[in-house]
PDB file of C-alpha atoms in Angstrom:
ATOM      1  CA  MET B 251      98.914 151.262  -1.044  1.00 53.00           C
ATOM      2  CA  SER B 252      97.154 154.295   0.019  1.00 74.00           C
ATOM      3  CA  GLN B 253      96.908 155.603   3.517  1.00 82.00           C
ATOM      4  CA  PRO B 254      94.899 153.290   6.340  1.00 81.00           C
ATOM      5  CA  LEU B 255      91.572 153.511   6.249  1.00 79.00           C
ATOM      6  CA  ASP B 256      90.251 155.583   9.468  1.00 74.00           C
ATOM      7  CA  PRO B 257      88.503 153.119  11.736  1.00 73.00           C
ATOM      8  CA  GLU B 258      86.020 155.814  13.066  1.00 68.00           C
ATOM      9  CA  MET B 259      85.304 157.083   9.211  1.00 63.00           C
ATOM     10  CA  PHE B 260      81.482 156.252   9.544  1.00 63.00           C
ATOM     11  CA  THR B 261      81.065 157.397  13.165  1.00 58.00           C
ATOM     12  CA  GLY B 262      77.895 159.766  13.243  1.00 53.00           C
ATOM     13  CA  CYS B 263      76.996 158.788   9.820  1.00 57.00           C
ATOM     14  CA  SER B 264      73.218 158.470   9.807  1.00 53.00           C
ATOM     15  CA  HIS B 265      72.675 156.022   6.884  1.00 50.00           C
ATOM     16  CA  THR B 266      69.709 154.517   8.752  1.00 52.00           C
ATOM     17  CA  ALA B 267      67.706 157.731   8.320  1.00 57.00           C
ATOM     18  CA  SER B 268      68.956 158.783   4.793  1.00 63.00           C
ATOM     19  CA  PRO B 269      66.182 158.600   1.872  1.00 66.00           C
ATOM     20  CA  PHE B 270      68.923 157.237  -0.486  1.00 69.00           C
ATOM     21  CA  ARG B 271      69.864 153.900  -1.203  1.00 73.00           C
ATOM     22  CA  ILE B 272      72.625 152.710  -3.582  1.00 80.00           C
ATOM     23  CA  GLY B 273      72.851 148.792  -3.512  1.00 82.00           C
ATOM     24  CA  GLY B 274      72.554 147.134  -0.216  1.00 84.00           C
ATOM     25  CA  LYS B 275      72.879 148.543   3.408  1.00 85.00           C
ATOM     26  CA  TRP B 276      76.723 148.200   3.097  1.00 91.00           C
ATOM     27  CA  THR B 277      77.484 149.159  -0.476  1.00 94.00           C
ATOM     28  CA  PRO B 278      77.676 153.054  -0.262  1.00 90.00           C
ATOM     29  CA  LYS B 279      80.310 152.513   2.624  1.00 91.00           C
ATOM     30  CA  ILE B 280      82.420 149.899   0.883  1.00 95.00           C
ATOM     31  CA  ILE B 281      82.331 152.570  -2.360  1.00 95.00           C
ATOM     32  CA  ARG B 282      83.742 155.164   0.115  1.00 91.00           C
ATOM     33  CA  CYS B 283      86.401 152.647   1.563  1.00 94.00           C
ATOM     34  CA  LEU B 284      87.697 152.290  -1.906  1.00 96.00           C
ATOM     35  CA  GLU B 285      87.559 155.594  -3.308  1.00 94.00           C
ATOM     36  CA  SER B 286      91.178 156.254  -2.621  1.00 93.00           C
ATOM     37  CA  GLY B 287      92.284 152.784  -4.212  1.00 95.00           C
ATOM     38  CA  PRO B 288      92.331 149.104  -3.820  1.00 96.00           C
ATOM     39  CA  ARG B 289      91.883 147.476  -0.483  1.00 96.00           C
ATOM     40  CA  ARG B 290      92.065 144.200   1.364  1.00 95.00           C
ATOM     41  CA  PHE B 291      89.033 142.622   2.960  1.00 95.00           C
ATOM     42  CA  SER B 292      90.571 142.867   6.271  1.00 93.00           C
ATOM     43  CA  GLU B 293      91.514 146.710   5.549  1.00 95.00           C
ATOM     44  CA  LEU B 294      87.564 146.954   4.812  1.00 95.00           C
ATOM     45  CA  GLU B 295      86.857 145.277   8.042  1.00 94.00           C
ATOM     46  CA  ILE B 296      88.520 148.256   9.985  1.00 92.00           C
ATOM     47  CA  PRO B 297      85.928 150.976   9.348  1.00 91.00           C
ATOM     48  CA  LEU B 298      83.136 148.546   8.796  1.00 91.00           C
ATOM     49  CA  ARG B 299      83.600 147.132  12.259  1.00 87.00           C
ATOM     50  CA  SER B 300      79.605 146.025  12.711  1.00 89.00           C
ATOM     51  CA  ILE B 301      79.539 144.071   9.502  1.00 92.00           C
ATOM     52  CA  THR B 302      80.002 140.279   9.758  1.00 95.00           C
ATOM     53  CA  PRO B 303      82.683 138.588   7.397  1.00 95.00           C
ATOM     54  CA  LYS B 304      79.822 136.864   5.664  1.00 96.00           C
ATOM     55  CA  VAL B 305      77.776 139.869   5.122  1.00 96.00           C
ATOM     56  CA  LEU B 306      80.884 141.713   3.680  1.00 96.00           C
ATOM     57  CA  THR B 307      81.784 138.851   1.680  1.00 96.00           C
ATOM     58  CA  GLU B 308      78.126 138.711   0.066  1.00 96.00           C
ATOM     59  CA  THR B 309      78.078 142.360  -0.592  1.00 96.00           C
ATOM     60  CA  LEU B 310      81.172 142.406  -2.161  1.00 97.00           C
ATOM     61  CA  ARG B 311      80.098 139.297  -4.483  1.00 96.00           C
ATOM     62  CA  ALA B 312      77.232 141.257  -5.459  1.00 94.00           C
ATOM     63  CA  MET B 313      79.130 144.346  -6.127  1.00 95.00           C
ATOM     64  CA  GLU B 314      81.483 142.346  -8.288  1.00 96.00           C
ATOM     65  CA  ARG B 315      78.469 140.771 -10.406  1.00 95.00           C
ATOM     66  CA  ASP B 316      77.187 144.292 -10.642  1.00 94.00           C
ATOM     67  CA  ALA B 317      80.564 145.634 -12.063  1.00 96.00           C
ATOM     68  CA  LEU B 318      81.157 148.219  -9.346  1.00 96.00           C
ATOM     69  CA  ILE B 319      84.113 146.582  -7.882  1.00 97.00           C
ATOM     70  CA  THR B 320      87.247 144.239  -9.252  1.00 98.00           C
ATOM     71  CA  ARG B 321      88.214 141.384  -7.125  1.00 97.00           C
ATOM     72  CA  THR B 322      92.038 140.679  -7.874  1.00 96.00           C
ATOM     73  CA  VAL B 323      93.791 137.445  -6.434  1.00 94.00           C
ATOM     74  CA  HIS B 324      97.530 138.491  -6.169  1.00 91.00           C
ATOM     75  CA  LEU B 325      99.144 134.933  -7.023  1.00 90.00           C
ATOM     76  CA  ASP B 326     102.515 136.388  -7.221  1.00 89.00           C
ATOM     77  CA  ALA B 327     102.476 136.449  -3.221  1.00 85.00           C
ATOM     78  CA  PRO B 328     102.656 133.752  -0.880  1.00 85.00           C
ATOM     79  CA  ALA B 329     100.045 131.509   0.028  1.00 82.00           C
ATOM     80  CA  PRO B 330      97.366 132.254   0.765  1.00 86.00           C
ATOM     81  CA  ALA B 331      97.229 134.552  -1.903  1.00 86.00           C
ATOM     82  CA  PRO B 332      96.141 138.042  -0.753  1.00 91.00           C
ATOM     83  CA  VAL B 333      92.944 139.386  -2.590  1.00 94.00           C
ATOM     84  CA  SER B 334      92.238 143.257  -3.214  1.00 96.00           C
ATOM     85  CA  TYR B 335      88.927 144.785  -4.046  1.00 98.00           C
ATOM     86  CA  GLU B 336      88.664 148.232  -6.616  1.00 97.00           C
ATOM     87  CA  LEU B 337      86.317 150.246  -7.842  1.00 97.00           C
ATOM     88  CA  THR B 338      85.723 149.829 -11.392  1.00 97.00           C
ATOM     89  CA  PRO B 339      84.859 152.907 -13.834  1.00 97.00           C
ATOM     90  CA  LEU B 340      81.375 152.104 -13.425  1.00 96.00           C
ATOM     91  CA  GLY B 341      81.680 152.042  -9.664  1.00 96.00           C
ATOM     92  CA  ARG B 342      83.238 155.374  -9.544  1.00 96.00           C
ATOM     93  CA  THR B 343      80.455 157.080 -11.613  1.00 95.00           C
ATOM     94  CA  LEU B 344      78.488 156.767  -8.242  1.00 94.00           C
ATOM     95  CA  LEU B 345      81.007 158.975  -6.071  1.00 92.00           C
ATOM     96  CA  ALA B 346      79.328 162.252  -7.517  1.00 92.00           C
ATOM     97  CA  PRO B 347      76.001 161.089  -6.846  1.00 90.00           C
ATOM     98  CA  MET B 348      76.656 159.960  -3.573  1.00 87.00           C
ATOM     99  CA  ALA B 349      78.621 163.091  -2.714  1.00 85.00           C
ATOM    100  CA  ALA B 350      75.397 164.889  -3.698  1.00 87.00           C
ATOM    101  CA  CYS B 351      73.183 162.651  -1.207  1.00 82.00           C
ATOM    102  CA  CYS B 352      75.234 163.456   1.365  1.00 80.00           C
ATOM    103  CA  ALA B 353      75.298 167.204   0.795  1.00 82.00           C
ATOM    104  CA  TRP B 354      71.455 167.074   0.691  1.00 84.00           C
ATOM    105  CA  ALA B 355      71.075 164.829   3.524  1.00 80.00           C
ATOM    106  CA  ALA B 356      73.198 167.168   5.882  1.00 79.00           C
ATOM    107  CA  GLU B 357      71.312 170.326   4.658  1.00 85.00           C
ATOM    108  CA  HIS B 358      67.864 168.547   4.778  1.00 85.00           C
ATOM    109  CA  LEU B 359      67.794 165.632   7.163  1.00 82.00           C
ATOM    110  CA  PRO B 360      66.876 167.229  10.362  1.00 84.00           C
ATOM    111  CA  THR B 361      63.548 168.562   8.164  1.00 88.00           C
ATOM    112  CA  LEU B 362      62.949 165.463   6.794  1.00 83.00           C
ATOM    113  CA  LEU B 363      63.017 163.498  10.437  1.00 82.00           C
ATOM    114  CA  ASP B 364      60.684 166.217  11.685  1.00 86.00           C
ATOM    115  CA  ALA B 365      57.951 165.582   9.104  1.00 87.00           C
ATOM    116  CA  ARG B 366      58.338 161.828   9.632  1.00 82.00           C
ATOM    117  CA  ASP B 367      57.927 162.455  13.363  1.00 85.00           C
ATOM    118  CA  ALA B 368      55.081 164.613  12.832  1.00 87.00           C
ATOM    119  CA  HIS B 369      53.324 162.151  10.335  1.00 83.00           C
ATOM    120  CA  GLY B 370      53.571 159.764  13.450  1.00 76.00           C
ATOM    121  CA  SER B 371      53.241 156.559  10.984  1.00 61.00           C
ATOM    122  CA  PRO B 372      56.378 154.205  10.775  1.00 59.00           C
ATOM    123  CA  VAL B 373      58.084 154.061   7.485  1.00 54.00           C
ATOM    124  CA  VAL B 374      58.290 150.523   5.959  1.00 50.00           C
ATOM    125  CA  ASP B 375      61.250 150.745   4.052  1.00 49.00           C
ATOM    126  CA  ALA B 376      64.206 149.322   5.623  1.00 44.00           C
ATOM    127  CA  GLY B 377      66.910 151.819   6.295  1.00 47.00           C
ATOM    128  CA  ILE B 378      64.386 154.656   6.616  1.00 44.00           C
ATOM    129  CA  GLY B 379      63.873 155.308  10.063  1.00 46.00           C
ATOM    130  CA  HIS B 380      62.365 158.029  12.699  1.00 43.00           C
ATOM    131  CA  ARG B 381      64.406 159.454  15.659  1.00 45.00           C
ATOM    132  CA  HIS B 382      61.985 158.123  17.861  1.00 44.00           C
ATOM    133  CA  ALA B 383      58.962 156.242  18.080  1.00 42.00           C
ATOM    134  CA  GLN B 384      55.491 157.859  18.279  1.00 40.00           C
ATOM    135  CA  PRO B 385      53.026 156.651  20.510  1.00 39.00           C
TER     136      PRO B 385
END
């Protein structure tokens, strides 16, 4: 199996301000966690520590439904049988666009946030916010 996931891999990540959305709130982070190979549920919980097990399960099921990941039950192991999740070829096609979005955000996010603050009206789209509220 690959190296353990870094518990701090998403520290400082500004996903709430990004203008890009792939799947639900947690989908891009799960894709990043699976980039280097299959992972068990408990491994995914380490860097995604603020997600509840229920929401992680729901997100993984939605990603499996959309053919972004595969879920493998390892029946050859002792009970309870371990389950692993892995990106499908379709899921892997999102890695390059996600990298492009991250590069764009790293370069332009301060300008985007300044424009939002100057506009003064709240952004209704969930996940896209201001740095601070306007009076």
